[in-house]
Amino acid sequence: MVLSRIWTAFILIAILVASIKFVFTGNYDSIYNDMVVGKGGDTIQIASQKFSSLPLETQQKLEKSPLLDENYIHYKTDSLKQTVTVFRIQETDGVIGTSKTAVEICLGLIGIMTLFMGFMSIAEKAGGINLLSRFIQPFFSKLFPEIPKNHPAFGHMMLNFSANLLGLDNAATPFGLKAMDSLQSLNPDKDKASNAQIMFLCLHASGLTLIPVSIIAIRASMGSQTPTDIFLPCMIATFMATMAAMTIVSIKQKINLFQPAVLLFVGGISAIIGGLVVYLVQLSKDELDQFSKVMSNGIILFIFFAIVLGGLYKKINIFDAFIDGAKEGFTTCVKIIPYLVGMLIAISLLRTSGVFDVIISGMKWVAEVVGADSRFVDGLPTALIKPLSGSGARGMMVDTMTTFGADSFQGKLAAVLQGSSDTTFYVIAVYFGAVAIKNTRYTVWAMLLADLVGVITSVVLAYLFFA
């Protein structure tokens, strides 16, 4: 019900904001067309006018630079400063293009899902998942008290969290969907999210990651002199978001986090991460890249090796087991298409209508009124988009770096925000859609609160490290 109300609000607010812009400004005559059939990156021509007709302040800014961006409207003057072209840049596709993109995302998942679900099927039949479940059960049984002892769901969740930690998004999704399916088999009310599903999804969406390799690579490609300096703030921010997610859901579910097993496990993970931080901060960018590639890809190959070896030991038909799991992966991808289309079109309407532009402008105005440093507001578009769209947030991060510089405060903050959380609404649509959950209970607000903790932590860390 909560997700339904949020989805409805997204659509209504987007269309209302677009209508206000259409009626009261002359810069958005084509906004309805943009929202339906427009393409991301399109240049929407508004007007061509004389340089002398512009406000004096705008003229002075154009004297310094031939290209000006004011309130998301672009001005470009010719070399003689006589004519000015006024235009907008569409940030994302309209709903038609977005619907196609949603299906393409699901189709793109098919290969990855069949691969990992196939190997997971071998692991289950060989007893590997049960072995992993018994290993992790002493800790997970405290956070997931409703799951029976040594249930395979423990192993599936452990694989998902491990893949997330290593930044292996391609592996994390199949493992996570399999975990949701395992938890759904224990769910007495198939339409309503169980406590275990909510805890798992909130921990997953908090996005604890060891090394934000893709962000470091983007910063390096954009000319950053120290592309790895966001590594430590990113790790701290994601860790804090994960702890917040665990605490929020535990309070709601009345789970005691001060049990010895929980404290020992969390303390152990913290010590391991701390030790890795001490080692990794001494590495150069190239050494960090090499370490990440060897560790992440090496672990994937080791998992495949161990699974096949286990299948040989148990004398199962390894290829048939792989095919059985691969079929399940294909079915799951098809099943999530309607849920992903529905969520992404609502997000598209929000972005093309300019709702986020209004929010950012309002926040910047408030910061300036109260006399606060408003630089952090320039990095917030990444944080606002991230719960809705990973690719959109990445685009916002790149745009911030392009505007202010990869090594600017705003650019570094945007990078930390990009690495501090997961795509909340995308995760909800895909994971609950895969098991046909309709009532998500308090999942949405719990995940958004954890995201907020990650955002606040990121801003504080950015001022501590980079201001």
Short mmCIF file of C-alpha atoms in Angstrom, two decimals, residues 74-336:
data_model
loop_
_atom_site.label_atom_id
_atom_site.label_comp_id
_atom_site.label_asym_id
_atom_site.label_seq_id
_atom_site.Cartn_x
_atom_site.Cartn_y
_atom_site.Cartn_z
CA HIS A 74 21.18 27.35 -21.15
CA TYR A 75 22.30 30.49 -22.96
CA LYS A 76 24.86 30.36 -25.77
CA THR A 77 26.12 33.50 -27.48
CA ASP A 78 27.88 33.86 -30.82
CA SER A 79 31.44 35.14 -31.10
CA LEU A 80 30.28 38.72 -31.82
CA LYS A 81 27.96 38.81 -28.79
CA GLN A 82 24.98 39.76 -30.94
CA THR A 83 22.68 36.72 -30.89
CA VAL A 84 21.93 34.37 -28.02
CA THR A 85 20.47 30.88 -28.38
CA VAL A 86 18.30 29.76 -25.43
CA PHE A 87 17.79 26.01 -24.93
CA ARG A 88 17.26 23.17 -22.44
CA ILE A 89 18.87 19.73 -22.23
CA GLN A 90 16.52 16.84 -21.48
CA GLU A 91 17.97 14.75 -18.67
CA THR A 92 16.26 11.43 -19.35
CA ASP A 93 13.96 9.60 -21.75
CA GLY A 94 10.21 10.12 -21.74
CA VAL A 95 7.87 7.35 -20.62
CA ILE A 96 7.85 5.61 -24.02
CA GLY A 97 11.64 5.33 -24.17
CA THR A 98 11.83 4.46 -20.48
CA SER A 99 9.38 1.58 -20.90
CA LYS A 100 11.63 0.17 -23.60
CA THR A 101 14.69 0.67 -21.40
CA ALA A 102 13.03 -1.21 -18.52
CA VAL A 103 12.43 -4.22 -20.76
CA GLU A 104 16.00 -4.02 -22.08
CA ILE A 105 17.30 -4.03 -18.51
CA CYS A 106 15.37 -7.21 -17.78
CA LEU A 107 16.52 -8.82 -21.03
CA GLY A 108 20.09 -7.84 -20.16
CA LEU A 109 19.69 -9.62 -16.83
CA ILE A 110 18.70 -12.92 -18.46
CA GLY A 111 22.24 -14.02 -19.31
CA ILE A 112 23.62 -13.05 -15.89
CA MET A 113 20.68 -14.61 -14.06
CA THR A 114 20.86 -17.89 -15.96
CA LEU A 115 24.61 -18.10 -15.34
CA PHE A 116 24.56 -17.55 -11.59
CA MET A 117 21.27 -19.33 -10.93
CA GLY A 118 22.63 -22.31 -12.83
CA PHE A 119 25.73 -22.51 -10.65
CA MET A 120 23.60 -21.94 -7.55
CA SER A 121 21.44 -24.91 -8.52
CA ILE A 122 24.59 -27.08 -8.63
CA ALA A 123 25.64 -25.75 -5.22
CA GLU A 124 22.23 -26.54 -3.71
CA LYS A 125 22.16 -30.11 -5.03
CA ALA A 126 25.75 -30.64 -3.92
CA GLY A 127 24.96 -29.38 -0.40
CA GLY A 128 27.13 -26.26 -0.64
CA ILE A 129 24.32 -23.84 0.24
CA ASN A 130 23.43 -25.88 3.33
CA LEU A 131 27.09 -25.87 4.37
CA LEU A 132 27.25 -22.09 4.02
CA SER A 133 23.96 -21.78 5.91
CA ARG A 134 25.31 -23.74 8.86
CA PHE A 135 28.41 -21.52 8.92
CA ILE A 136 26.49 -18.24 9.00
CA GLN A 137 23.49 -19.48 10.99
CA PRO A 138 24.76 -18.52 14.52
CA PHE A 139 24.71 -14.82 13.54
CA PHE A 140 21.88 -14.69 11.00
CA SER A 141 19.51 -16.61 13.28
CA LYS A 142 19.58 -13.60 15.64
CA LEU A 143 18.64 -11.13 12.89
CA PHE A 144 16.23 -13.56 11.21
CA PRO A 145 14.64 -15.46 14.11
CA GLU A 146 11.73 -16.68 11.95
CA ILE A 147 13.99 -18.69 9.62
CA PRO A 148 14.47 -22.36 10.64
CA LYS A 149 17.93 -23.54 11.61
CA ASN A 150 20.25 -24.30 8.66
CA HIS A 151 17.68 -23.16 6.08
CA PRO A 152 19.20 -22.54 2.58
CA ALA A 153 18.02 -18.90 2.74
CA PHE A 154 20.96 -18.18 5.08
CA GLY A 155 23.42 -19.30 2.41
CA HIS A 156 21.69 -17.33 -0.35
CA MET A 157 21.73 -14.15 1.73
CA MET A 158 25.38 -14.63 2.63
CA LEU A 159 26.30 -14.92 -1.07
CA ASN A 160 24.33 -11.75 -1.83
CA PHE A 161 25.97 -9.72 0.95
CA SER A 162 29.41 -10.98 -0.06
CA ALA A 163 28.85 -10.01 -3.71
CA ASN A 164 27.68 -6.55 -2.64
CA LEU A 165 30.71 -6.09 -0.42
CA LEU A 166 33.01 -6.82 -3.37
CA GLY A 167 31.06 -4.55 -5.72
CA LEU A 168 29.90 -7.52 -7.84
CA ASP A 169 26.50 -6.15 -8.88
CA ASN A 170 26.07 -8.78 -11.58
CA ALA A 171 26.39 -11.58 -9.04
CA ALA A 172 24.57 -9.81 -6.19
CA THR A 173 21.25 -9.57 -8.06
CA PRO A 174 20.85 -13.32 -8.85
CA PHE A 175 21.94 -14.27 -5.34
CA GLY A 176 19.55 -11.71 -3.86
CA LEU A 177 16.58 -12.82 -5.96
CA LYS A 178 17.26 -16.41 -4.98
CA ALA A 179 17.36 -15.34 -1.34
CA MET A 180 14.00 -13.59 -1.70
CA ASP A 181 12.56 -16.73 -3.28
CA SER A 182 13.86 -18.85 -0.39
CA LEU A 183 12.38 -16.42 2.14
CA GLN A 184 9.09 -16.40 0.24
CA SER A 185 8.85 -20.18 0.66
CA LEU A 186 8.70 -19.55 4.44
CA ASN A 187 6.29 -16.62 4.18
CA PRO A 188 2.80 -17.55 5.51
CA ASP A 189 1.16 -14.60 3.72
CA LYS A 190 2.42 -14.66 0.12
CA ASP A 191 1.11 -11.15 -0.67
CA LYS A 192 2.71 -9.44 2.33
CA ALA A 193 6.43 -8.98 3.02
CA SER A 194 7.66 -11.07 5.95
CA ASN A 195 9.94 -9.73 8.67
CA ALA A 196 12.85 -11.70 7.26
CA GLN A 197 12.31 -10.31 3.74
CA ILE A 198 12.21 -6.75 5.05
CA MET A 199 15.40 -7.20 7.09
CA PHE A 200 17.20 -8.77 4.15
CA LEU A 201 16.12 -6.16 1.62
CA CYS A 202 16.99 -3.22 3.90
CA LEU A 203 20.46 -4.63 4.56
CA HIS A 204 20.94 -5.31 0.85
CA ALA A 205 19.81 -1.83 -0.21
CA SER A 206 22.15 -0.12 2.26
CA GLY A 207 24.84 -1.08 -0.25
CA LEU A 208 27.87 -1.90 1.95
CA THR A 209 30.76 -1.95 -0.55
CA LEU A 210 34.46 -2.44 0.04
CA ILE A 211 35.95 -0.62 -2.96
CA PRO A 212 33.89 1.73 -5.21
CA VAL A 213 35.93 0.81 -8.30
CA SER A 214 33.58 2.27 -10.90
CA ILE A 215 33.46 5.65 -9.12
CA ILE A 216 37.24 5.76 -8.84
CA ALA A 217 37.52 4.93 -12.55
CA ILE A 218 35.09 7.72 -13.50
CA ARG A 219 36.98 10.26 -11.39
CA ALA A 220 40.27 9.22 -12.98
CA SER A 221 38.80 9.53 -16.49
CA MET A 222 37.63 13.04 -15.67
CA GLY A 223 41.09 14.24 -14.75
CA SER A 224 41.10 13.85 -10.96
CA GLN A 225 44.59 14.13 -9.49
CA THR A 226 43.63 11.90 -6.54
CA PRO A 227 40.81 9.62 -7.77
CA THR A 228 41.08 7.22 -4.82
CA ASP A 229 40.64 9.80 -2.05
CA ILE A 230 36.88 9.15 -1.89
CA PHE A 231 37.48 5.47 -1.07
CA LEU A 232 37.54 5.81 2.74
CA PRO A 233 34.54 8.21 3.03
CA CYS A 234 32.52 5.91 0.73
CA MET A 235 33.27 2.88 2.86
CA ILE A 236 32.43 4.68 6.11
CA ALA A 237 29.19 6.09 4.67
CA THR A 238 27.98 2.71 3.40
CA PHE A 239 28.91 1.06 6.69
CA MET A 240 26.92 3.66 8.62
CA ALA A 241 23.93 3.20 6.27
CA THR A 242 24.08 -0.57 6.81
CA MET A 243 24.23 -0.19 10.58
CA ALA A 244 21.30 2.25 10.39
CA ALA A 245 19.25 -0.20 8.31
CA MET A 246 19.96 -3.02 10.77
CA THR A 247 19.08 -0.83 13.75
CA ILE A 248 15.87 0.61 12.26
CA VAL A 249 14.46 -2.77 11.27
CA SER A 250 15.59 -4.40 14.53
CA ILE A 251 13.74 -1.77 16.56
CA LYS A 252 10.61 -2.32 14.48
CA GLN A 253 10.87 -6.10 14.81
CA LYS A 254 11.95 -5.98 18.48
CA ILE A 255 15.27 -7.74 17.82
CA ASN A 256 17.99 -7.35 20.47
CA LEU A 257 21.19 -6.27 18.73
CA PHE A 258 23.24 -6.53 21.93
CA GLN A 259 23.35 -10.33 21.82
CA PRO A 260 26.91 -11.71 21.99
CA ALA A 261 26.69 -13.42 18.57
CA VAL A 262 25.56 -10.20 16.88
CA LEU A 263 28.17 -8.04 18.59
CA LEU A 264 30.90 -10.58 17.79
CA PHE A 265 29.97 -10.81 14.12
CA VAL A 266 29.57 -7.05 13.60
CA GLY A 267 32.78 -6.42 15.53
CA GLY A 268 34.60 -9.02 13.46
CA ILE A 269 33.38 -7.52 10.17
CA SER A 270 34.35 -4.05 11.40
CA ALA A 271 37.84 -5.27 12.33
CA ILE A 272 38.32 -6.92 8.91
CA ILE A 273 37.15 -3.78 7.10
CA GLY A 274 39.39 -1.65 9.32
CA GLY A 275 42.38 -3.83 8.53
CA LEU A 276 41.67 -3.67 4.80
CA VAL A 277 41.34 0.11 5.01
CA VAL A 278 44.76 0.39 6.65
CA TYR A 279 46.22 -1.71 3.83
CA LEU A 280 44.29 -0.22 0.90
CA VAL A 281 44.85 3.46 1.71
CA GLN A 282 48.57 2.87 1.15
CA LEU A 283 47.99 1.68 -2.44
CA SER A 284 48.13 3.85 -5.53
CA LYS A 285 45.18 4.13 -7.89
CA ASP A 286 46.63 1.49 -10.24
CA GLU A 287 47.46 -0.85 -7.37
CA LEU A 288 43.96 -0.42 -5.95
CA ASP A 289 42.41 -1.20 -9.33
CA GLN A 290 44.57 -4.31 -9.69
CA PHE A 291 43.79 -5.49 -6.16
CA SER A 292 40.06 -5.04 -6.74
CA LYS A 293 40.07 -6.89 -10.06
CA VAL A 294 42.12 -9.81 -8.76
CA MET A 295 40.08 -10.14 -5.57
CA SER A 296 36.58 -9.78 -7.03
CA ASN A 297 37.05 -11.79 -10.22
CA GLY A 298 39.27 -14.30 -8.46
CA ILE A 299 36.58 -14.95 -5.86
CA ILE A 300 33.95 -15.49 -8.57
CA LEU A 301 36.15 -18.06 -10.30
CA PHE A 302 36.93 -19.69 -6.95
CA ILE A 303 33.19 -20.01 -6.23
CA PHE A 304 32.62 -21.65 -9.63
CA PHE A 305 35.58 -23.99 -9.01
CA ALA A 306 34.37 -24.96 -5.52
CA ILE A 307 30.79 -25.54 -6.73
CA VAL A 308 31.84 -27.82 -9.60
CA LEU A 309 34.28 -29.66 -7.33
CA GLY A 310 31.48 -30.16 -4.78
CA GLY A 311 29.19 -31.47 -7.51
CA LEU A 312 31.85 -34.00 -8.55
CA TYR A 313 32.33 -35.07 -4.94
CA LYS A 314 28.59 -35.59 -4.46
CA LYS A 315 28.37 -37.37 -7.85
CA ILE A 316 25.45 -35.30 -9.14
CA ASN A 317 24.65 -34.59 -12.80
CA ILE A 318 26.35 -31.20 -12.87
CA PHE A 319 25.19 -30.00 -16.29
CA ASP A 320 21.54 -30.99 -15.72
CA ALA A 321 21.62 -29.19 -12.36
CA PHE A 322 22.99 -26.09 -14.10
CA ILE A 323 20.21 -26.17 -16.74
CA ASP A 324 17.51 -26.52 -14.06
CA GLY A 325 18.77 -23.40 -12.30
CA ALA A 326 19.27 -21.49 -15.56
CA LYS A 327 15.62 -22.04 -16.50
CA GLU A 328 14.59 -20.51 -13.19
CA GLY A 329 16.77 -17.47 -13.88
CA PHE A 330 15.04 -16.88 -17.22
CA THR A 331 11.57 -17.11 -15.66
CA THR A 332 12.49 -14.66 -12.90
CA CYS A 333 13.70 -12.03 -15.39
CA VAL A 334 10.44 -12.18 -17.34
CA LYS A 335 8.41 -11.98 -14.14
CA ILE A 336 9.93 -8.66 -12.98
#
